[in-house]
Structures are given as C-alpha cells and as structure tokens.
Amino acid sequence: MAWTYGLLDAMKDPRLQIHNDYDIVVIKDCYPKAEVHFLVLPWKNIPSIKDLTGSHLTIIKRMDLKAREIAREKGGGRKFKFGYHAEPSMKRLHMHVISDDFNSPALKTKKHWNSYTTNFFIPSEKVIKDLESIGRVNLPSTSQSSLYLKTPLKCHKCPYSPGNMPALKLHLAKHTE
Ligand code: AMP
Ligand code: ZN
C-alpha cells in the first residue's frame, strides 16, 4: 500500500529533518506518541528490522549513537526509549527515539501503548547484541507479536493496570507532573 512508503518522502523533507548526513537522517515523527518523538533512518535501502544482518552493524551503531546524542541535545532532560517495532507498519528501517512520558493526543489506542511498552518494542541495545552474536535480530513470531499488542494495559512506571485508555492517560499525567 502507498502509505507504507510515506517515510521515504518524509525523510527527504528538510522541514522534518533534525539531522542529515552521508548515511543517516533523523526526522520528527508526524504523529508523535510522546512529548518528543523522532525517527532515525538510514539512507541505504534497508526495508525493515527483519532484513538486518551482521553487515549492518556499522550503520546500526551510528544510528544508536546519533539517537542518544539527539535525545541529549533536544530532549530537555527527559528520559528516552530507543528501539524498533517488531512488526513495523512503514517501509524503510526506522528507530524510534521516544520520550517516556507518552504524553500526546496521538497516543490513542491500546495497540499504540503496547507497541512501546511490551516486548513488541525491540531495544536498540538488543538489536546490536543480536547482530554481534548471531548475525540477525532474534524477533518474536508474527503471532507472538500480535499477542504483545493485545496485552492488558499496564503502566510502564508502576504496577497500576488501568481498565481503558482514558484511565491510562489520566494516570500517566501523575507520572509527568
Ligand atoms: P512503525 O509502526 O514502527 O512502522 O512506525 C511508523 C511511525 O511513522 C509512526 O510513529 C508514525 O507516527 C510515523 N509516521 C507515519 N507517517 C509519517 C510521515 N509521513 N512522516 C513522519 N512520520 C510518520
Ligand atoms: Zn504508573
């Protein structure tokens, strides 16, 4: 589907670019799921996390370093998560750099929530470790990934289990105060 290629246009848009060099680009996520949400992408045509091999370690490590540098520079002291979705919806490999407040009107669904707070979210450190040890990223199966997205809601900072998204959002506000 055409929309799955949307990041290929977005990454070339200077209005969205935070950083641009010979092999990577960092853009603002158009539908940020937290107060600060960037995407780090390689110019090289790597479609997804599933295509990664040991030969990509250099670029993956550069993406990791740049992500952390930008979070320090632009994050206003916020804490961040750095990683990839196990089953991405958009083409071109992209690392999420997302502040852990999850305070955003675009964060609406249980699926959104679980995609950042369960094992559906593959931390950048794990991607690097897997590529170094086995030459690919050890990912959950498609059926396990969809189970992760259906996990009952749970706060990522305390044991509270809200019954629905509005309750979760009210609760998250307490952690960001
Ligand atoms: P994923 O589920 O990992 O494929 O996430 C795709 C991300 O791309 C989501 O966080 C979207 O909000 C974001 N996104 C979708 N379309 C665009 C766009 N045109 N420009 C920037 N970010 C986008
Ligand atoms: Zn909590």
Coordinates of N, CA, C and O and ligand atoms in Angstrom, one line a residue:
M1 N 0.8 -1.2 0.0 CA 0.0 0.0 0.0 C 0.9 1.3 0.0 O 1.9 1.3 0.7
A2 N 0.4 2.3 -0.7 CA 1.2 3.5 -0.9 C 1.6 4.1 0.5 O 2.8 4.6 0.6
W3 N 0.7 4.2 1.5 CA 1.0 4.9 2.7 C 2.2 4.2 3.4 O 2.9 4.9 4.2
T4 N 2.4 3.0 3.2 CA 3.5 2.3 3.9 C 4.9 2.8 3.4 O 5.9 2.5 4.1
Y5 N 4.9 3.6 2.3 CA 6.2 4.2 1.8 C 6.3 5.6 2.2 O 7.2 6.3 1.8
G6 N 5.4 6.1 3.1 CA 5.4 7.5 3.4 C 6.7 8.1 4.1 O 7.0 9.2 3.9
L7 N 7.4 7.2 4.8 CA 8.6 7.7 5.4 C 9.7 8.0 4.4 O 10.6 8.8 4.6
L8 N 9.6 7.4 3.2 CA 10.6 7.6 2.1 C 10.5 9.1 1.6 O 11.5 9.7 1.3
D9 N 9.3 9.6 1.6 CA 9.2 11.1 1.3 C 9.5 11.9 2.5 O 10.2 12.9 2.4
A10 N 9.0 11.5 3.6 CA 9.2 12.3 4.9 C 10.7 12.5 5.2 O 11.1 13.6 5.5
M11 N 11.5 11.5 5.0 CA 12.9 11.6 5.3 C 13.7 12.6 4.4 O 14.7 13.1 4.8
K12 N 13.1 12.9 3.3 CA 13.7 13.9 2.3 C 13.3 15.3 2.6 O 13.8 16.2 2.0
D13 N 12.3 15.4 3.5 CA 11.7 16.8 3.7 C 12.5 17.6 4.7 O 12.5 17.3 5.9
P14 N 13.2 18.6 4.3 CA 14.0 19.4 5.2 C 13.2 20.0 6.4 O 13.8 20.2 7.4
R15 N 11.9 20.2 6.2 CA 11.1 20.7 7.3 C 11.0 19.7 8.5 O 10.7 20.1 9.6
L16 N 11.1 18.4 8.1 CA 11.0 17.4 9.2 C 12.4 17.0 9.7 O 12.5 16.4 10.8
Q17 N 13.5 17.3 8.9 CA 14.8 16.8 9.3 C 15.4 17.5 10.5 O 15.4 18.7 10.6
I18 N 15.9 16.7 11.5 CA 16.6 17.3 12.6 C 18.1 17.2 12.4 O 18.8 17.9 12.9
H19 N 18.4 16.1 11.6 CA 19.8 15.9 11.3 C 19.9 15.1 10.0 O 19.0 14.3 9.7
N20 N 20.9 15.4 9.2 CA 21.0 14.8 7.9 C 22.5 14.7 7.6 O 23.2 15.7 7.6
D21 N 23.0 13.4 7.3 CA 24.4 13.3 6.9 C 24.5 12.3 5.8 O 23.5 11.8 5.3
Y22 N 25.8 11.8 5.6 CA 26.0 11.0 4.4 C 25.3 9.6 4.5 O 25.0 9.0 3.5
D23 N 25.0 9.1 5.7 CA 24.3 7.8 5.8 C 23.1 7.7 6.6 O 22.4 6.7 6.5
I24 N 22.8 8.7 7.5 CA 21.6 8.7 8.2 C 20.8 10.0 8.2 O 21.4 11.1 8.0
V25 N 19.5 9.9 8.6 CA 18.7 11.1 8.7 C 17.8 10.9 10.0 O 17.5 9.8 10.3
V26 N 17.6 12.0 10.7 CA 16.7 12.0 11.8 C 15.5 12.9 11.5 O 15.8 14.1 11.1
I27 N 14.3 12.5 11.6 CA 13.1 13.3 11.4 C 12.2 13.3 12.6 O 12.3 12.4 13.4
K28 N 11.4 14.3 12.6 CA 10.3 14.4 13.6 C 9.2 13.4 13.2 O 8.8 13.4 12.0
D29 N 8.7 12.6 14.1 CA 7.6 11.7 13.9 C 6.4 12.7 13.7 O 6.1 13.5 14.5
C30 N 5.6 12.5 12.6 CA 4.5 13.3 12.3 C 3.3 13.2 13.2 O 2.5 14.1 13.3
Y31 N 3.2 12.0 13.8 CA 2.1 11.7 14.8 C 2.8 11.3 16.1 O 2.7 10.1 16.5
P32 N 3.5 12.2 16.8 CA 4.3 11.9 17.9 C 3.4 11.2 19.0 O 2.4 11.7 19.4
K33 N 4.0 10.1 19.6 CA 3.2 9.4 20.6 C 3.8 9.8 22.0 O 3.4 9.1 23.0
A34 N 4.6 10.9 22.1 CA 5.1 11.4 23.4 C 5.5 12.8 23.1 O 5.4 13.3 22.0
E35 N 5.9 13.5 24.2 CA 6.3 14.9 24.1 C 7.4 15.1 23.0 O 7.4 16.1 22.3
V36 N 8.3 14.2 23.0 CA 9.4 14.2 22.0 C 9.5 12.8 21.3 O 9.6 11.8 22.0
H37 N 9.4 12.8 20.0 CA 9.4 11.5 19.2 C 10.0 11.8 17.9 O 9.5 12.5 17.0
F38 N 11.2 11.2 17.7 CA 12.0 11.3 16.5 C 12.1 9.9 15.9 O 12.0 8.9 16.5
L39 N 12.4 9.9 14.6 CA 12.8 8.6 13.9 C 14.1 8.7 13.3 O 14.5 9.8 12.7
V40 N 15.0 7.7 13.4 CA 16.3 7.7 12.8 C 16.3 6.7 11.7 O 15.9 5.5 11.9
L41 N 16.6 7.1 10.5 CA 16.6 6.2 9.3 C 17.9 6.2 8.5 O 18.6 7.2 8.5
P42 N 18.3 5.0 7.9 CA 19.4 5.0 7.1 C 19.0 5.4 5.6 O 17.9 5.1 5.2
W43 N 19.9 6.1 5.0 CA 19.7 6.4 3.5 C 19.7 5.1 2.7 O 19.0 5.0 1.7
K44 N 20.5 4.2 3.2 CA 20.6 2.9 2.5 C 19.3 2.2 2.5 O 18.6 2.2 3.5
N45 N 18.9 1.5 1.4 CA 17.6 0.9 1.4 C 17.6 -0.4 2.2 O 17.7 -1.5 1.6
I46 N 17.3 -0.3 3.5 CA 17.1 -1.4 4.3 C 15.6 -1.4 4.7 O 15.2 -0.5 5.4
P47 N 14.8 -2.3 4.1 CA 13.4 -2.2 4.3 C 12.9 -2.3 5.8 O 12.1 -1.6 6.2
S48 N 13.5 -3.3 6.5 CA 13.0 -3.4 7.9 C 14.0 -4.1 8.8 O 15.0 -4.6 8.4
I49 N 13.7 -4.2 10.1 CA 14.5 -4.9 11.1 C 14.7 -6.3 10.7 O 15.7 -6.9 11.1
K50 N 13.8 -6.9 10.0 CA 13.9 -8.3 9.6 C 15.0 -8.6 8.6 O 15.4 -9.7 8.4
D51 N 15.4 -7.5 7.9 CA 16.5 -7.6 6.9 C 17.9 -7.4 7.4 O 18.8 -7.6 6.7
L52 N 18.0 -7.1 8.7 CA 19.3 -6.8 9.2 C 20.2 -8.0 9.4 O 19.7 -9.1 9.8
T53 N 21.5 -7.9 9.0 CA 22.5 -8.9 9.2 C 23.7 -8.3 9.9 O 23.7 -7.0 10.0
G54 N 24.7 -9.1 10.2 CA 25.9 -8.6 10.8 C 26.6 -7.5 9.9 O 27.3 -6.6 10.4
S55 N 26.3 -7.5 8.6 CA 26.9 -6.5 7.7 C 26.4 -5.1 8.0 O 27.0 -4.1 7.5
H56 N 25.3 -5.0 8.7 CA 24.7 -3.7 9.0 C 25.1 -3.1 10.4 O 24.7 -2.0 10.7
L57 N 26.0 -3.8 11.0 CA 26.4 -3.3 12.4 C 26.9 -1.9 12.4 O 26.6 -1.1 13.3
T58 N 27.7 -1.5 11.4 CA 28.3 -0.2 11.4 C 27.2 0.9 11.4 O 27.2 1.8 12.2
I59 N 26.2 0.7 10.5 CA 25.2 1.8 10.4 C 24.3 1.7 11.6 O 23.8 2.8 12.1
I60 N 24.0 0.5 12.1 CA 23.1 0.4 13.3 C 23.7 1.1 14.5 O 23.0 1.7 15.3
K61 N 25.0 0.9 14.6 CA 25.7 1.6 15.8 C 25.7 3.1 15.6 O 25.6 3.8 16.6
R62 N 25.9 3.5 14.4 CA 25.8 5.0 14.1 C 24.5 5.6 14.4 O 24.3 6.6 15.0
M63 N 23.4 4.8 14.0 CA 22.0 5.2 14.3 C 21.8 5.3 15.8 O 21.2 6.3 16.3
D64 N 22.4 4.3 16.6 CA 22.2 4.3 18.0 C 22.9 5.5 18.7 O 22.3 6.2 19.5
L65 N 24.1 5.8 18.2 CA 24.9 6.9 18.8 C 24.2 8.2 18.5 O 24.1 9.1 19.4
K66 N 23.8 8.4 17.3 CA 23.1 9.7 16.9 C 21.8 9.9 17.6 O 21.5 11.0 18.1
A67 N 21.1 8.8 17.8 CA 19.8 8.8 18.5 C 20.0 9.3 20.0 O 19.3 10.2 20.4
R68 N 21.0 8.8 20.6 CA 21.3 9.2 22.0 C 21.8 10.6 22.1 O 21.5 11.4 23.0
E69 N 22.6 11.0 21.1 CA 23.1 12.4 21.1 C 22.0 13.4 20.9 O 21.9 14.4 21.6
I70 N 21.0 13.1 20.0 CA 19.9 14.0 19.7 C 19.0 14.0 20.9 O 18.4 15.1 21.3
A71 N 18.8 12.9 21.6 CA 17.9 12.8 22.8 C 18.5 13.7 23.9 O 17.8 14.5 24.6
R72 N 19.8 13.7 24.0 CA 20.5 14.6 25.0 C 20.4 16.0 24.6 O 20.0 16.9 25.4
E73 N 20.5 16.3 23.3 CA 20.5 17.7 22.9 C 19.1 18.3 22.8 O 18.9 19.5 23.1
K74 N 18.1 17.5 22.4 CA 16.8 18.1 22.2 C 15.8 17.6 23.1 O 14.6 17.9 23.0
G75 N 16.2 16.7 24.1 CA 15.2 16.1 24.9 C 14.8 16.8 26.2 O 13.9 16.4 26.9
G76 N 15.4 18.0 26.4 CA 15.0 18.8 27.6 C 15.1 18.0 28.9 O 14.3 18.1 29.8
G77 N 16.1 17.1 29.0 CA 16.3 16.3 30.2 C 15.4 15.1 30.4 O 15.4 14.4 31.4
R78 N 14.5 14.9 29.4 CA 13.6 13.7 29.5 C 14.3 12.4 29.4 O 15.4 12.4 28.7
K79 N 13.7 11.4 29.9 CA 14.2 10.0 29.7 C 13.7 9.5 28.4 O 12.5 9.8 28.0
F80 N 14.5 8.7 27.7 CA 14.0 8.2 26.3 C 14.1 6.7 26.2 O 14.8 6.0 26.9
K81 N 13.3 6.2 25.2 CA 13.4 4.8 24.8 C 14.0 4.8 23.4 O 13.6 5.7 22.6
F82 N 14.9 3.9 23.1 CA 15.5 3.8 21.7 C 15.2 2.4 21.2 O 15.7 1.4 21.8
G83 N 14.5 2.3 20.1 CA 14.3 0.9 19.6 C 13.4 0.9 18.4 O 13.0 1.9 17.8
Y84 N 13.1 -0.4 18.0 CA 12.4 -0.7 16.8 C 11.1 -1.5 17.1 O 11.1 -2.3 18.1
H85 N 10.1 -1.4 16.3 CA 8.9 -2.2 16.4 C 9.2 -3.6 15.7 O 9.8 -3.6 14.7
A86 N 8.8 -4.6 16.4 CA 9.0 -6.0 15.9 C 8.3 -6.2 14.6 O 8.8 -6.9 13.7
E87 N 7.1 -5.6 14.4 CA 6.4 -5.7 13.1 C 6.1 -4.2 12.7 O 5.0 -3.7 13.0
P88 N 7.0 -3.6 12.0 CA 6.8 -2.2 11.6 C 5.7 -2.1 10.6 O 5.5 -3.0 9.8
S89 N 5.0 -0.9 10.6 CA 4.0 -0.7 9.6 C 4.5 0.0 8.3 O 4.0 -0.1 7.2
M90 N 5.6 0.8 8.5 CA 6.1 1.6 7.5 C 7.4 1.1 6.9 O 8.3 0.6 7.7
K91 N 7.6 1.2 5.6 CA 8.9 0.8 5.0 C 10.0 1.7 5.3 O 9.8 2.9 5.6
R92 N 11.2 1.2 5.1 CA 12.5 1.8 5.5 C 12.7 1.6 7.0 O 11.9 2.1 7.8
L93 N 13.7 0.9 7.3 CA 14.1 0.7 8.7 C 14.1 2.1 9.4 O 14.6 3.1 8.9
H94 N 13.4 2.1 10.6 CA 13.4 3.3 11.4 C 13.5 3.0 12.9 O 12.7 2.2 13.4
M95 N 14.4 3.7 13.6 CA 14.5 3.6 15.0 C 13.6 4.7 15.7 O 13.7 5.8 15.3
H96 N 12.8 4.3 16.6 CA 12.0 5.2 17.4 C 12.9 5.8 18.5 O 13.6 5.0 19.3
V97 N 12.9 7.1 18.6 CA 13.6 7.8 19.8 C 12.4 8.6 20.4 O 11.9 9.6 19.9
I98 N 12.0 8.0 21.6 CA 10.7 8.5 22.1 C 10.8 8.8 23.6 O 11.4 7.9 24.4
S99 N 10.4 9.9 24.1 CA 10.5 10.3 25.5 C 9.4 9.4 26.3 O 8.3 9.1 25.8
D100 N 9.8 9.0 27.5 CA 9.0 8.0 28.1 C 7.8 8.6 28.9 O 7.2 7.9 29.7
D101 N 7.4 9.9 28.7 CA 6.2 10.4 29.2 C 4.9 9.9 28.5 O 3.9 9.8 29.1
F102 N 5.1 9.6 27.2 CA 3.9 9.1 26.4 C 2.8 10.1 26.5 O 1.6 9.7 26.5
N103 N 3.1 11.4 26.7 CA 2.1 12.4 26.9 C 1.8 13.0 25.5 O 2.5 14.0 25.1
S104 N 0.8 12.5 24.8 CA 0.5 13.0 23.5 C -0.9 12.6 23.0 O -1.3 11.5 23.2
P105 N -1.6 13.6 22.4 CA -3.0 13.2 21.9 C -3.0 12.2 20.8 O -4.0 11.5 20.7
A106 N -1.8 12.0 20.1 CA -1.8 11.0 19.1 C -1.7 9.6 19.6 O -1.9 8.6 18.9
L107 N -1.4 9.4 20.9 CA -1.3 8.1 21.5 C -2.7 7.8 22.0 O -3.2 8.3 23.0
K108 N -3.4 7.0 21.2 CA -4.9 6.8 21.4 C -5.2 5.4 21.7 O -6.2 5.2 22.4
T109 N -4.5 4.4 21.2 CA -5.0 3.0 21.3 C -4.1 2.1 22.1 O -3.0 2.4 22.4
K110 N -4.7 1.0 22.6 CA -4.0 0.0 23.3 C -2.8 -0.5 22.5 O -1.7 -0.8 23.0
K111 N -3.1 -0.6 21.2 CA -2.0 -1.1 20.2 C -0.8 -0.1 20.3 O 0.3 -0.5 20.3
H112 N -1.1 1.2 20.2 CA -0.1 2.2 20.3 C 0.7 2.0 21.6 O 2.0 1.9 21.6
W113 N 0.0 1.9 22.7 CA 0.6 1.8 24.0 C 1.5 0.5 24.1 O 2.7 0.6 24.4
N114 N 1.0 -0.6 23.7 CA 1.7 -1.9 23.8 C 2.9 -1.9 22.8 O 3.8 -2.6 23.1
S115 N 2.8 -1.1 21.8 CA 3.9 -1.2 20.8 C 5.2 -0.5 21.3 O 6.3 -0.8 20.8
Y116 N 5.1 0.3 22.4 CA 6.2 0.9 23.0 C 6.6 0.3 24.4 O 7.7 0.5 24.9
T117 N 5.6 -0.4 25.0 CA 5.9 -0.8 26.4 C 5.9 -2.3 26.7 O 6.0 -2.7 27.8
T118 N 5.8 -3.1 25.6 CA 5.9 -4.6 25.7 C 7.1 -5.0 24.9 O 7.8 -4.2 24.3
N119 N 7.3 -6.3 24.8 CA 8.4 -6.9 24.0 C 8.2 -6.7 22.5 O 9.0 -7.2 21.8
F120 N 7.1 -6.1 22.1 CA 6.9 -5.7 20.7 C 8.0 -4.6 20.4 O 8.3 -4.5 19.2
F121 N 8.4 -3.9 21.4 CA 9.4 -2.9 21.2 C 10.8 -3.5 21.4 O 11.1 -4.1 22.5
I122 N 11.6 -3.5 20.4 CA 12.9 -4.2 20.5 C 14.0 -3.1 20.7 O 14.3 -2.3 19.8
P123 N 14.6 -3.1 21.9 CA 15.6 -2.0 22.2 C 16.8 -2.0 21.3 O 17.2 -3.1 20.9
S124 N 17.3 -0.9 21.0 CA 18.4 -0.8 20.1 C 19.6 -1.6 20.6 O 20.3 -2.2 19.8
E125 N 19.8 -1.6 22.0 CA 20.9 -2.4 22.5 C 20.8 -3.9 22.1 O 21.7 -4.6 21.9
K126 N 19.5 -4.4 22.2 CA 19.3 -5.8 21.8 C 19.6 -6.1 20.3 O 20.2 -7.1 20.0
V127 N 19.2 -5.1 19.5 CA 19.5 -5.3 18.1 C 21.0 -5.4 17.8 O 21.4 -6.3 17.1
I128 N 21.7 -4.5 18.5 CA 23.2 -4.6 18.3 C 23.8 -5.9 18.9 O 24.6 -6.6 18.2
K129 N 23.3 -6.3 20.0 CA 23.8 -7.5 20.7 C 23.5 -8.7 19.8 O 24.4 -9.6 19.6
D130 N 22.3 -8.8 19.3 CA 21.9 -10.0 18.4 C 22.7 -10.0 17.2 O 23.2 -11.1 16.7
L131 N 22.9 -8.8 16.5 CA 23.7 -8.8 15.3 C 25.1 -9.2 15.5 O 25.7 -9.9 14.7
E132 N 25.7 -8.8 16.7 CA 27.1 -9.2 17.0 C 27.2 -10.7 17.3 O 28.1 -11.4 16.9
S133 N 26.1 -11.3 18.0 CA 26.3 -12.7 18.4 C 25.7 -13.7 17.4 O 26.4 -14.7 17.2
I134 N 24.6 -13.4 16.7 CA 24.1 -14.4 15.8 C 23.9 -13.8 14.3 O 23.4 -14.6 13.5
G135 N 24.2 -12.6 14.1 CA 24.2 -12.1 12.8 C 22.8 -11.8 12.2 O 22.6 -11.6 11.0
R136 N 21.8 -11.7 13.1 CA 20.4 -11.3 12.7 C 19.7 -10.9 14.0 O 20.3 -11.2 15.1
V137 N 18.6 -10.3 13.9 CA 17.8 -9.9 15.1 C 16.8 -11.0 15.5 O 16.0 -11.4 14.6
N138 N 16.9 -11.5 16.7 CA 16.0 -12.6 17.1 C 14.7 -11.9 17.5 O 14.5 -11.3 18.6
L139 N 13.7 -12.1 16.6 CA 12.4 -11.4 16.7 C 11.3 -12.3 17.2 O 11.4 -13.5 16.9
P140 N 10.3 -11.8 17.9 CA 9.1 -12.6 18.2 C 8.4 -13.1 16.9 O 8.5 -12.3 15.9
S141 N 7.7 -14.2 16.9 CA 7.0 -14.6 15.8 C 5.8 -13.6 15.5 O 5.5 -12.8 16.4
T142 N 5.3 -13.7 14.3 CA 4.1 -12.8 14.0 C 3.0 -13.0 15.0 O 2.4 -12.0 15.4
S143 N 2.7 -14.2 15.4 CA 1.6 -14.5 16.3 C 1.9 -14.0 17.7 O 1.1 -13.4 18.4
Q144 N 3.2 -14.1 18.1 CA 3.6 -13.6 19.4 C 3.5 -12.1 19.4 O 3.0 -11.5 20.4
S145 N 3.9 -11.5 18.3 CA 3.9 -10.0 18.2 C 2.5 -9.5 18.3 O 2.2 -8.5 19.1
S146 N 1.5 -10.2 17.7 CA 0.1 -9.7 17.8 C -0.4 -9.9 19.2 O -1.2 -9.1 19.7
L147 N 0.1 -11.0 19.9 CA -0.3 -11.1 21.3 C 0.2 -10.0 22.2 O -0.5 -9.5 23.0
Y148 N 1.4 -9.6 21.9 CA 2.0 -8.5 22.7 C 1.1 -7.2 22.5 O 0.9 -6.5 23.5
L149 N 0.6 -7.0 21.3 CA -0.2 -5.8 21.1 C -1.6 -5.9 21.8 O -2.2 -4.9 22.0
K150 N -1.9 -7.1 22.2 CA -3.2 -7.3 22.9 C -3.1 -7.4 24.4 O -4.0 -7.7 25.1
T151 N -1.8 -7.3 24.9 CA -1.6 -7.4 26.4 C -2.5 -6.4 27.1 O -2.7 -5.2 26.7
P152 N -3.1 -6.8 28.3 CA -3.9 -5.9 29.0 C -3.0 -4.6 29.4 O -1.8 -4.8 29.7
L153 N -3.7 -3.5 29.4 CA -2.9 -2.2 29.7 C -2.3 -2.3 31.1 O -2.8 -2.7 32.1
K154 N -1.0 -1.8 31.1 CA -0.3 -1.7 32.3 C 0.6 -0.5 32.3 O 1.2 -0.2 31.2
C155 N 0.7 0.3 33.4 CA 1.6 1.4 33.4 C 3.0 0.9 33.3 O 3.4 -0.1 33.8
H156 N 3.9 1.7 32.6 CA 5.3 1.3 32.4 C 6.1 1.7 33.6 O 7.3 1.4 33.6
K157 N 5.5 2.5 34.5 CA 6.3 3.0 35.6 C 5.9 2.5 37.0 O 6.6 2.7 38.0
C158 N 4.8 1.9 37.1 CA 4.3 1.4 38.4 C 3.3 0.2 38.1 O 3.0 -0.1 37.0
P159 N 2.9 -0.5 39.2 CA 2.1 -1.7 39.0 C 0.6 -1.5 38.5 O -0.1 -2.4 38.2
Y160 N 0.2 -0.2 38.4 CA -1.2 0.1 38.0 C -1.6 -0.5 36.7 O -0.9 -0.3 35.7
S161 N -2.8 -1.1 36.7 CA -3.4 -1.7 35.4 C -4.7 -1.0 35.1 O -5.7 -1.4 35.6
P162 N -4.7 0.1 34.3 CA -5.9 0.8 34.0 C -6.9 -0.1 33.2 O -6.4 -0.9 32.4
G163 N -8.2 0.2 33.3 CA -9.2 -0.6 32.5 C -9.3 -0.1 31.1 O -9.8 -0.9 30.2
N164 N -8.9 1.1 30.8 CA -9.0 1.6 29.4 C -8.1 2.8 29.2 O -7.4 3.2 30.1
M165 N -8.0 3.2 27.9 CA -7.0 4.2 27.6 C -7.2 5.6 28.3 O -6.3 6.2 28.7
P166 N -8.5 6.1 28.4 CA -8.6 7.3 29.1 C -8.1 7.2 30.6 O -7.4 8.2 31.1
A167 N -8.3 6.1 31.2 CA -7.8 5.9 32.6 C -6.3 5.9 32.6 O -5.7 6.4 33.5
L168 N -5.7 5.2 31.6 CA -4.3 5.2 31.5 C -3.7 6.6 31.3 O -2.7 7.0 32.0
K169 N -4.4 7.4 30.5 CA -3.8 8.7 30.2 C -3.9 9.6 31.4 O -3.0 10.4 31.7
L170 N -5.0 9.5 32.1 CA -5.2 10.3 33.4 C -4.0 9.9 34.4 O -3.4 10.7 35.0
H171 N -3.8 8.6 34.4 CA -2.8 8.1 35.3 C -1.4 8.5 34.9 O -0.6 8.9 35.7
L172 N -1.1 8.5 33.6 CA 0.3 8.9 33.1 C 0.6 10.4 33.5 O 1.7 10.7 33.8
A173 N -0.5 11.2 33.5 CA -0.3 12.6 33.9 C 0.3 12.7 35.2 O 1.2 13.6 35.5
K174 N 0.0 11.8 36.1 CA 0.6 11.8 37.5 C 2.1 11.6 37.5 O 2.8 12.2 38.3
H175 N 2.5 10.8 36.6 CA 4.0 10.5 36.5 C 4.7 11.7 35.8 O 5.9 11.8 36.0
T176 N 4.1 12.5 35.0 CA 4.8 13.6 34.3 C 4.7 14.9 35.1 O 5.5 15.8 34.8
E177 N 3.8 15.0 36.1 CA 3.7 16.2 36.9 C 5.0 16.6 37.5 O 5.8 15.8 37.9
Ligands
AMP1 P1 6.1 1.8 12.8 O1 4.9 1.3 13.5 O2 7.3 1.4 13.6 O3 6.2 1.5 11.4 O4 6.0 3.4 13.0 C1 5.9 4.3 11.9 C2 6.0 5.7 12.5 O5 6.0 6.6 11.5 C3 4.8 6.0 13.4 O6 5.4 6.5 14.7 C4 4.1 7.2 12.7 O7 3.6 8.1 13.5 C5 5.2 7.7 11.8 N1 4.8 8.3 10.6 C6 3.8 7.9 9.7 N2 3.8 8.7 8.6 C7 4.7 9.6 8.8 C8 5.2 10.7 8.0 N3 4.7 11.0 6.8 N4 6.2 11.5 8.5 C9 6.8 11.2 9.7 N5 6.4 10.2 10.4 C10 5.4 9.4 10.0
ZN2 ZN 2.0 4.3 37.0

